[in-house]
Amino acid sequence: MSEKFSPALRLADLNDFIAPSQACIIPFKGKKASSREEGQQKLLSQKSQSQSEPVKITLHDCLACSGCITSAETVMLQQQSLEEFLSHLESKKKSVIVSVSPQSRASLANHFQLSPLQVFRKLTQFLKSLGVKAVFDTSCSRDLSLIECCHEFIERYKHQNAVDGGVLPVLSSACPGWICYAEKTLGSYILPYISTVKSPQQAMGTIIKNHVCWKMGLKPDEVYHVAVMPCYDKKLEAARDDFMFSVERQGETGQEAAGPRVSEVDSVLTSGEVLDLIQLKAVDFKSLEEGPLDRLLTNVDDEGHLYGVPGGSGGYSETVFRYAAKVLFGKVIEGPIGFKTIRNSDFQEAILEVEGMTVLKFALCYGFRNLQNIVRKIKMGKCEYHFVEVMACPSGCLNGGGQIKPNKGQSAKEVIQLLEHLYTKDVMVADPFENPLVINLYKEWLEHAGSGKARQFVHTQYHSVAKSLTAQLSNW
């Protein structure tokens, strides 16, 4: 499985990616290996020694690396598989709703030589033929996350010099590989810098399980929500306890009582797994009829153009930079911001000067080699940036490990360039604050950016996680 999980942190290029974790390789409870060889032998003989109770490693224990759950056969991502998805469709016990990321649409578009809009319509038709109730576009939830991120940045910037003021730089939180790394490796000192805004995946999850369920007359535990994403680490994100909540039920006394706990996102399928599903069903996808899009949570106008923002990883730096320049300094930026490459193509920065003084300094930081430089500067108190868009994968989300592999004759570099083009094809660049779907979400549900309800549903918190398993292996 190692080649199929978390390629952002794979062993293939140790000069950029972090080393694999050894934290989860403990074959038996209550038994401590006296040496690395003994431990590995026990791990290999685990299947045959049924009298010993194996340790069960869950997604919550993962460091988003290639050292343990990616290679051990005893650990299966059963709740994050095609089989589980198909079983829910067959059982018909729950309404299945699918949300699709724009990066996955671009990947499928490249594979089938179609436009992303054609892919979205065909995929909607295909999934509904299998029994899916609705197919939505996570560009809508991305705009909600962007608005909340803009509001959060403004608040932190304004109060940065206060005694209990905002902590800068703000580090984006949409990449689960980076978040896992921060929580389990960097310690508590880095967590206050991370944005509290949920990723578009989880924002979509909370929209569907709360607001959409209410509009559709469904209970949250009656919906099975599947997100189609470019990254295997998104499966880890969906499995976090922070993204589960209790469904209230009316008890025998008539009072509300806590009911079953449900996940905002029940399962994540990668772009490649969706291709596997299409091939499994032996569908001629290119010839498939294009179905109508579900408009309830899909950014599409009457001409079929999708609303979007620049940037294959969600456009966080560009959107927040543009908004901050306008709100804080009255500067309206027309056209592209023009991020400049610093050191390498995966590290870029943009600067806003007012009267000769730098007032905003933002960065795009992709890949762990660049990330570790930023972290080092923060730890030393020498980071000059106000906002950093952080992604674990070099080239960002379009290069996620769950994307479809290059077609024959295509190089990885060529594919990234094609995906960048396809990502914006059929997209009408628009201001997230003018998105009618998001405006309606605030009007009907969240009140306004940064409100108590917005913080309850669209924000989260991160935790420093003790590496207890690693400690047990310290003598290997």
Coordinates of C-alpha atoms in Angstrom, one line a residue:
M1 CA 0.0 0.0 0.0
S2 CA 2.9 2.4 0.5
E3 CA 2.8 3.6 -3.1
K4 CA -0.9 4.4 -2.7
F5 CA -0.9 6.4 0.5
S6 CA 0.4 9.8 1.3
P7 CA 2.9 10.2 -1.5
A8 CA 3.5 13.8 -0.2
L9 CA 5.5 12.2 2.6
R10 CA 7.0 9.2 0.7
L11 CA 10.5 7.9 0.9
A12 CA 11.2 8.6 -2.7
D13 CA 12.8 12.0 -2.1
L14 CA 14.1 12.4 1.4
N15 CA 15.8 15.7 0.6
D16 CA 12.3 17.2 0.5
F17 CA 9.9 15.0 2.4
I18 CA 10.0 14.0 6.1
A19 CA 11.3 10.6 7.0
P20 CA 8.8 7.8 7.7
S21 CA 7.5 7.4 11.2
Q22 CA 8.2 4.2 13.1
A23 CA 5.7 5.1 15.7
C24 CA 3.0 2.6 14.8
I25 CA 5.0 -0.6 14.3
I26 CA 4.2 -2.4 17.6
P27 CA 3.0 -5.9 16.8
F28 CA 1.6 -7.0 20.2
K29 CA 0.1 -5.4 23.2
G30 CA 2.2 -5.8 26.4
K31 CA 5.3 -7.1 24.5
K32 CA 8.3 -4.9 23.9
A33 CA 10.8 -5.9 21.2
S34 CA 14.3 -6.2 22.5
S35 CA 15.7 -5.2 19.0
R36 CA 14.6 -4.0 15.7
E37 CA 15.0 -7.5 14.1
E38 CA 12.9 -9.1 16.8
G39 CA 10.2 -6.6 16.4
Q40 CA 10.1 -7.0 12.6
Q41 CA 10.0 -10.8 12.9
K42 CA 7.0 -10.5 15.3
L43 CA 5.2 -8.2 12.9
L44 CA 5.7 -10.6 10.0
S45 CA 4.4 -13.6 12.1
Q46 CA 1.5 -11.6 13.4
K47 CA -1.1 -13.4 11.2
S48 CA -0.1 -16.9 12.2
Q49 CA -0.1 -16.2 16.0
S50 CA -3.8 -15.8 16.4
Q51 CA -3.6 -16.4 20.2
S52 CA -1.9 -13.0 20.6
E53 CA -4.0 -9.9 20.4
P54 CA -2.8 -7.6 17.7
V55 CA -2.6 -3.9 18.2
K56 CA -5.3 -2.1 16.2
I57 CA -3.9 1.1 14.6
T58 CA -6.6 3.5 13.5
L59 CA -6.4 6.5 11.2
H60 CA -6.3 8.7 14.2
D61 CA -2.9 7.3 15.1
C62 CA -1.3 8.1 11.7
L63 CA 1.4 10.7 11.2
A64 CA 0.5 10.9 7.5
C65 CA 3.7 9.2 6.6
S66 CA 4.8 6.0 4.8
G67 CA 6.2 4.2 7.8
C68 CA 3.4 2.1 9.2
I69 CA -0.2 1.9 8.2
T70 CA 0.9 2.3 4.6
S71 CA 2.7 -1.0 4.5
A72 CA 1.1 -3.2 7.3
E73 CA -1.5 -5.5 5.9
T74 CA -3.2 -5.6 9.3
V75 CA -4.4 -2.0 8.9
M76 CA -7.1 -1.6 6.4
L77 CA -8.9 1.6 5.5
Q78 CA -12.2 -0.2 5.5
Q79 CA -14.4 2.8 6.1
Q80 CA -12.6 4.8 3.3
S81 CA -12.9 2.3 0.5
L82 CA -14.9 1.8 -2.7
E83 CA -16.4 -1.4 -1.2
E84 CA -17.8 0.6 1.7
F85 CA -19.2 3.2 -0.7
L86 CA -20.9 0.6 -2.9
S87 CA -22.3 -1.2 0.2
H88 CA -24.0 2.0 1.3
L89 CA -25.5 2.4 -2.1
E90 CA -26.7 -1.2 -2.2
S91 CA -28.2 -1.1 1.3
K92 CA -30.2 2.1 0.7
K93 CA -30.3 2.7 4.4
K94 CA -28.9 6.2 4.0
S95 CA -29.1 8.9 1.4
V96 CA -25.7 9.0 -0.3
I97 CA -24.4 12.5 -1.1
V98 CA -21.1 13.1 -3.0
S99 CA -19.1 16.3 -3.1
V100 CA -16.4 16.7 -5.7
S101 CA -13.2 18.8 -5.5
P102 CA -12.2 21.0 -8.5
Q103 CA -8.7 19.3 -8.4
S104 CA -10.3 15.9 -8.9
R105 CA -12.4 17.2 -11.7
A106 CA -9.2 18.5 -13.4
S107 CA -7.5 15.1 -12.9
L108 CA -10.4 13.2 -14.5
A109 CA -10.6 15.8 -17.3
N110 CA -6.9 15.2 -18.1
H111 CA -7.4 11.5 -18.1
F112 CA -10.5 11.4 -20.4
Q113 CA -9.4 14.4 -22.5
L114 CA -12.6 16.3 -21.5
S115 CA -13.3 19.7 -19.9
P116 CA -13.8 19.8 -16.1
L117 CA -17.4 20.9 -16.7
Q118 CA -18.0 17.9 -19.0
V119 CA -16.5 15.7 -16.4
F120 CA -18.7 17.1 -13.6
R121 CA -21.9 16.6 -15.6
K122 CA -20.9 13.1 -16.7
L123 CA -19.8 12.2 -13.2
T124 CA -23.1 13.5 -11.8
Q125 CA -25.0 11.3 -14.3
F126 CA -22.8 8.3 -13.5
L127 CA -23.1 8.6 -9.7
K128 CA -26.8 9.1 -9.8
S129 CA -27.2 6.0 -12.0
L130 CA -25.6 4.1 -9.1
G131 CA -28.1 5.5 -6.6
V132 CA -26.4 8.7 -5.3
K133 CA -29.0 11.3 -4.2
A134 CA -27.0 14.5 -4.9
V135 CA -23.6 15.5 -6.3
F136 CA -22.2 18.9 -5.1
D137 CA -19.1 21.0 -5.9
T138 CA -16.7 21.8 -3.1
S139 CA -15.9 25.1 -4.7
C140 CA -18.9 26.4 -2.8
S141 CA -17.5 25.3 0.6
R142 CA -14.1 26.5 -0.4
D143 CA -15.5 30.0 -0.8
L144 CA -17.1 29.8 2.7
S145 CA -13.7 28.7 4.1
L146 CA -12.0 31.6 2.2
I147 CA -14.4 34.2 3.6
E148 CA -13.9 32.9 7.2
C149 CA -10.1 32.8 6.6
C150 CA -10.2 36.5 5.4
H151 CA -12.1 37.5 8.5
E152 CA -9.8 35.6 10.8
F153 CA -6.7 37.2 9.2
I154 CA -8.1 40.7 9.5
E155 CA -8.8 40.2 13.2
R156 CA -5.4 38.8 13.9
Y157 CA -3.6 41.6 11.9
K158 CA -5.5 44.3 13.7
H159 CA -4.7 42.9 17.2
Q160 CA -1.2 41.7 16.6
N161 CA 0.3 44.3 18.9
A162 CA -2.2 43.8 21.7
V163 CA -1.2 41.9 24.9
D164 CA -3.5 39.0 24.0
G165 CA -3.5 39.9 20.3
G166 CA -3.5 37.9 17.2
V167 CA -0.7 35.6 16.4
L168 CA 1.1 36.1 13.0
P169 CA 1.9 34.7 10.6
V170 CA -1.4 32.9 9.9
L171 CA -0.6 29.4 8.5
S172 CA -3.4 27.9 6.3
S173 CA -5.0 24.7 7.6
A174 CA -6.5 23.1 4.5
C175 CA -3.8 20.5 4.1
P176 CA -4.2 17.5 6.4
G177 CA -0.7 16.2 5.8
W178 CA 0.7 19.4 7.1
I179 CA -1.7 19.5 10.1
C180 CA -0.8 15.9 11.1
Y181 CA 2.9 16.8 10.9
A182 CA 2.3 20.0 13.0
E183 CA 0.3 18.3 15.7
K184 CA 2.5 15.2 16.1
T185 CA 6.0 16.5 15.4
L186 CA 6.3 20.3 15.9
G187 CA 4.7 20.5 19.3
S188 CA 2.4 23.1 20.8
Y189 CA 4.5 26.1 19.8
I190 CA 3.4 26.1 16.2
L191 CA -0.3 25.4 16.8
P192 CA -1.4 29.0 17.7
Y193 CA -0.2 30.1 14.2
I194 CA -2.4 27.7 12.3
S195 CA -5.8 29.0 11.0
T196 CA -8.8 27.6 12.8
V197 CA -10.9 27.5 9.6
K198 CA -11.9 24.1 8.4
S199 CA -10.8 22.9 5.0
P200 CA -13.3 23.0 2.1
Q201 CA -13.8 19.3 2.6
Q202 CA -14.9 19.6 6.2
A203 CA -16.7 22.9 5.6
M204 CA -18.8 21.0 3.0
G205 CA -19.3 18.2 5.5
T206 CA -20.7 20.5 8.1
I207 CA -22.9 22.3 5.5
I208 CA -24.4 19.0 4.4
K209 CA -24.8 17.3 7.8
N210 CA -26.4 20.4 9.3
H211 CA -27.9 23.0 6.9
V212 CA -28.6 20.8 3.8
C213 CA -30.1 18.0 5.9
W214 CA -32.5 20.5 7.4
K215 CA -33.4 21.8 4.0
M216 CA -33.9 18.3 2.6
G217 CA -35.9 17.1 5.6
L218 CA -33.2 14.5 6.6
K219 CA -31.5 13.8 9.9
P220 CA -27.6 13.9 9.8
D221 CA -27.3 10.2 10.6
E222 CA -29.6 9.4 7.6
V223 CA -27.0 10.8 5.2
Y224 CA -23.7 9.1 4.0
H225 CA -21.4 11.9 2.7
V226 CA -18.6 11.0 0.4
A227 CA -15.9 13.5 -0.6
V228 CA -13.9 13.1 -3.8
M229 CA -10.4 14.5 -3.2
P230 CA -6.9 14.7 -4.7
C231 CA -5.2 13.4 -1.6
Y232 CA -5.1 10.2 0.5
D233 CA -4.4 12.2 3.6
K234 CA -7.9 13.7 3.3
K235 CA -9.1 10.3 4.6
L236 CA -7.2 11.0 7.8
E237 CA -8.8 14.4 8.0
A238 CA -12.3 12.9 7.7
A239 CA -11.5 10.4 10.5
R240 CA -10.7 13.1 13.1
D241 CA -12.7 13.1 16.3
D242 CA -13.0 16.9 16.0
F243 CA -15.1 16.5 12.9
M244 CA -17.7 14.3 14.6
F245 CA -20.8 15.5 16.5
S246 CA -23.8 14.1 18.3
V247 CA -27.2 14.2 16.8
E248 CA -29.8 15.4 19.2
R249 CA -32.8 13.1 19.8
Q250 CA -36.0 13.7 21.8
G251 CA -36.0 11.5 24.8
E252 CA -38.9 9.8 26.5
T253 CA -39.4 12.8 28.8
G254 CA -39.7 15.1 25.8
Q255 CA -36.3 16.7 26.4
E256 CA -33.5 16.8 23.9
A257 CA -30.8 14.1 24.5
A258 CA -27.5 13.3 22.8
G259 CA -28.1 10.7 20.1
P260 CA -25.6 8.9 17.8
R261 CA -22.3 10.5 16.8
V262 CA -21.9 11.1 13.1
S263 CA -19.0 12.3 10.9
E264 CA -19.1 15.4 8.8
V265 CA -17.5 13.4 6.0
D266 CA -18.2 9.7 6.2
S267 CA -15.7 8.6 3.5
V268 CA -13.2 10.0 1.1
L269 CA -12.5 8.6 -2.3
T270 CA -9.5 9.9 -4.3
S271 CA -9.6 10.9 -7.9
G272 CA -7.8 7.6 -8.8
E273 CA -10.4 5.6 -6.8
V274 CA -13.2 7.3 -8.8
L275 CA -11.5 6.2 -12.0
D276 CA -11.3 2.7 -10.5
L277 CA -15.1 2.8 -9.9
I278 CA -15.7 3.9 -13.5
Q279 CA -13.6 1.1 -14.8
L280 CA -15.2 -1.4 -12.3
K281 CA -18.6 -0.5 -13.7
A282 CA -17.3 -0.8 -17.3
V283 CA -18.7 2.6 -18.2
D284 CA -17.6 4.4 -21.4
F285 CA -17.2 7.7 -19.6
K286 CA -16.4 9.8 -22.6
S287 CA -19.6 8.7 -24.3
L288 CA -21.7 9.0 -21.2
E289 CA -24.6 11.5 -21.3
E290 CA -24.1 14.7 -19.3
G291 CA -26.5 15.1 -16.5
P292 CA -27.9 18.3 -15.0
L293 CA -25.9 19.7 -12.0
D294 CA -27.4 20.0 -8.5
R295 CA -27.6 23.7 -8.0
L296 CA -28.2 23.6 -4.2
L297 CA -24.4 23.6 -3.5
T298 CA -22.7 24.0 -6.9
N299 CA -21.1 27.2 -8.0
V300 CA -22.4 27.3 -11.6
D301 CA -24.2 30.1 -13.5
D302 CA -26.9 29.9 -16.1
E303 CA -24.4 29.5 -18.9
G304 CA -22.7 26.6 -17.1
H305 CA -19.6 28.4 -16.0
L306 CA -18.2 27.5 -12.6
Y307 CA -17.3 30.1 -10.1
G308 CA -13.7 29.9 -8.9
V309 CA -10.6 31.5 -7.6
P310 CA -7.0 31.4 -8.9
G311 CA -4.6 28.8 -7.6
G312 CA -4.7 25.0 -7.8
S313 CA -4.6 24.7 -4.0
G314 CA -7.6 26.9 -3.2
G315 CA -6.3 30.4 -3.7
Y316 CA -5.9 31.1 0.0
S317 CA -2.9 33.5 -0.2
E318 CA -4.3 35.4 -3.2
T319 CA -7.8 35.8 -1.8
V320 CA -6.7 36.9 1.7
F321 CA -4.0 39.2 0.3
R322 CA -6.5 40.9 -2.0
Y323 CA -9.1 41.3 0.8
A324 CA -6.6 42.5 3.4
A325 CA -5.2 45.1 1.0
K326 CA -8.7 46.5 0.4
V327 CA -10.0 46.4 4.0
L328 CA -6.9 47.4 5.9
F329 CA -5.3 49.8 3.4
G330 CA -7.9 50.8 0.9
K331 CA -5.9 49.3 -2.0
V332 CA -8.0 47.6 -4.7
I333 CA -5.8 45.1 -6.6
E334 CA -6.8 44.7 -10.2
G335 CA -5.6 41.6 -12.1
P336 CA -3.2 39.0 -10.9
I337 CA -1.3 39.7 -7.7
G338 CA 2.0 38.5 -9.1
F339 CA 3.6 36.2 -6.6
K340 CA 7.4 36.1 -7.2
T341 CA 9.4 32.9 -7.0
I342 CA 11.9 32.8 -4.2
R343 CA 14.6 30.0 -4.1
N344 CA 12.3 27.5 -6.0
S345 CA 9.0 27.3 -7.8
D346 CA 7.3 25.9 -4.7
F347 CA 8.1 29.0 -2.6
Q348 CA 6.7 32.3 -3.8
E349 CA 5.9 35.6 -2.1
A350 CA 3.9 38.8 -2.6
I351 CA 4.4 42.1 -1.0
L352 CA 2.2 45.2 -0.5
E353 CA 3.9 48.5 0.2
V354 CA 2.2 51.7 1.4
E355 CA 4.3 54.9 1.4
G356 CA 7.5 52.9 1.0
M357 CA 6.7 50.6 3.9
T358 CA 5.9 46.9 3.6
V359 CA 2.5 46.3 5.2
L360 CA 1.6 42.9 3.9
K361 CA 4.0 40.0 3.1
F362 CA 2.4 36.7 2.0
A363 CA 4.0 33.4 0.9
L364 CA 3.0 30.2 -0.9
C365 CA 4.9 27.3 0.7
Y366 CA 4.6 23.9 -0.9
G367 CA 6.6 20.8 0.1
F368 CA 8.3 19.9 3.4
R369 CA 11.7 21.3 2.4
N370 CA 10.2 24.8 2.2
L371 CA 7.8 24.2 5.1
Q372 CA 10.7 23.3 7.5
N373 CA 12.4 26.6 6.7
I374 CA 9.2 28.5 7.6
V375 CA 8.8 26.6 10.8
R376 CA 12.4 27.2 11.8
K377 CA 12.0 30.9 11.3
I378 CA 8.8 31.0 13.3
K379 CA 10.5 29.1 16.2
M380 CA 13.4 31.6 16.1
G381 CA 11.0 34.6 16.0
K382 CA 12.4 35.7 12.6
C383 CA 9.5 34.9 10.2
E384 CA 8.7 38.1 8.3
Y385 CA 5.5 36.8 6.7
H386 CA 1.9 37.7 7.7
F387 CA 0.2 34.8 6.0
V388 CA 1.6 31.5 4.6
E389 CA -0.4 29.1 2.4
V390 CA 1.0 25.8 3.4
M391 CA 0.7 22.5 1.4
A392 CA 2.6 19.3 2.0
C393 CA 2.7 18.3 -1.7
P394 CA 5.2 20.1 -4.0
S395 CA 3.1 22.0 -6.6
G396 CA 0.2 21.9 -4.2
C397 CA -3.1 20.0 -4.3
L398 CA -3.1 19.4 -8.0
N399 CA -0.1 17.2 -7.4
G400 CA -1.9 15.3 -4.6
G401 CA -1.1 11.6 -4.1
G402 CA -4.6 10.5 -4.9
Q403 CA -4.6 12.1 -8.4
I404 CA -4.7 9.9 -11.5
K405 CA -1.3 8.9 -12.8
P406 CA -0.1 10.5 -16.0
N407 CA -1.4 9.1 -19.3
K408 CA 1.1 7.2 -21.5
G409 CA 3.7 9.6 -22.9
Q410 CA 3.0 12.3 -20.3
S411 CA 5.6 13.3 -17.7
A412 CA 4.6 14.4 -14.2
K413 CA 5.7 18.0 -14.9
E414 CA 3.6 18.1 -18.1
V415 CA 0.6 16.8 -16.1
I416 CA 0.9 19.5 -13.5
Q417 CA 1.0 22.2 -16.2
L418 CA -2.1 20.6 -17.9
L419 CA -4.0 20.4 -14.6
E420 CA -3.2 24.1 -13.9
H421 CA -4.8 24.9 -17.2
L422 CA -7.7 22.6 -16.8
Y423 CA -8.3 23.8 -13.2
T424 CA -9.3 27.2 -14.5
K425 CA -11.0 26.0 -17.8
D426 CA -14.7 26.8 -17.8
V427 CA -14.2 28.7 -14.6
M428 CA -15.3 32.3 -14.2
V429 CA -13.0 33.9 -11.6
A430 CA -15.2 35.5 -9.0
D431 CA -15.0 37.1 -5.6
P432 CA -16.0 34.6 -2.9
F433 CA -17.8 37.4 -1.0
E434 CA -20.1 37.7 -4.0
N435 CA -21.0 34.0 -4.3
P436 CA -24.8 33.9 -4.0
L437 CA -24.7 30.4 -2.5
V438 CA -22.4 31.5 0.3
I439 CA -24.4 34.7 0.8
N440 CA -27.5 32.5 1.3
L441 CA -25.7 30.2 3.7
Y442 CA -24.9 33.2 5.9
K443 CA -28.4 34.5 5.6
E444 CA -30.2 31.3 6.4
W445 CA -27.8 29.7 8.8
L446 CA -24.4 31.3 9.8
E447 CA -25.5 35.0 10.2
H448 CA -22.2 36.6 9.2
A449 CA -18.4 35.9 8.9
G450 CA -16.9 35.3 12.3
S451 CA -20.2 35.0 14.0
G452 CA -20.8 32.6 16.9
K453 CA -22.5 30.1 14.6
A454 CA -19.7 30.4 12.0
R455 CA -17.1 29.7 14.6
Q456 CA -19.2 26.7 15.8
F457 CA -19.6 25.1 12.4
V458 CA -16.8 26.3 10.2
H459 CA -13.9 26.6 12.6
T460 CA -12.0 23.9 14.6
Q461 CA -9.0 23.6 16.9
Y462 CA -5.8 21.6 16.7
H463 CA -4.0 19.7 19.4
S464 CA -0.4 18.8 20.3
V465 CA -0.4 14.9 20.1
A466 CA 2.0 12.9 22.3
K467 CA 3.9 10.3 20.3
S468 CA 3.3 7.5 22.9
L469 CA 4.0 4.7 20.5
T470 CA 7.3 6.2 19.4
A471 CA 8.4 6.4 23.0
Q472 CA 7.9 2.6 23.3
L473 CA 10.2 2.1 20.4
S474 CA 13.0 4.3 21.7
N475 CA 15.2 1.3 22.4
W476 CA 15.0 -0.2 19.0

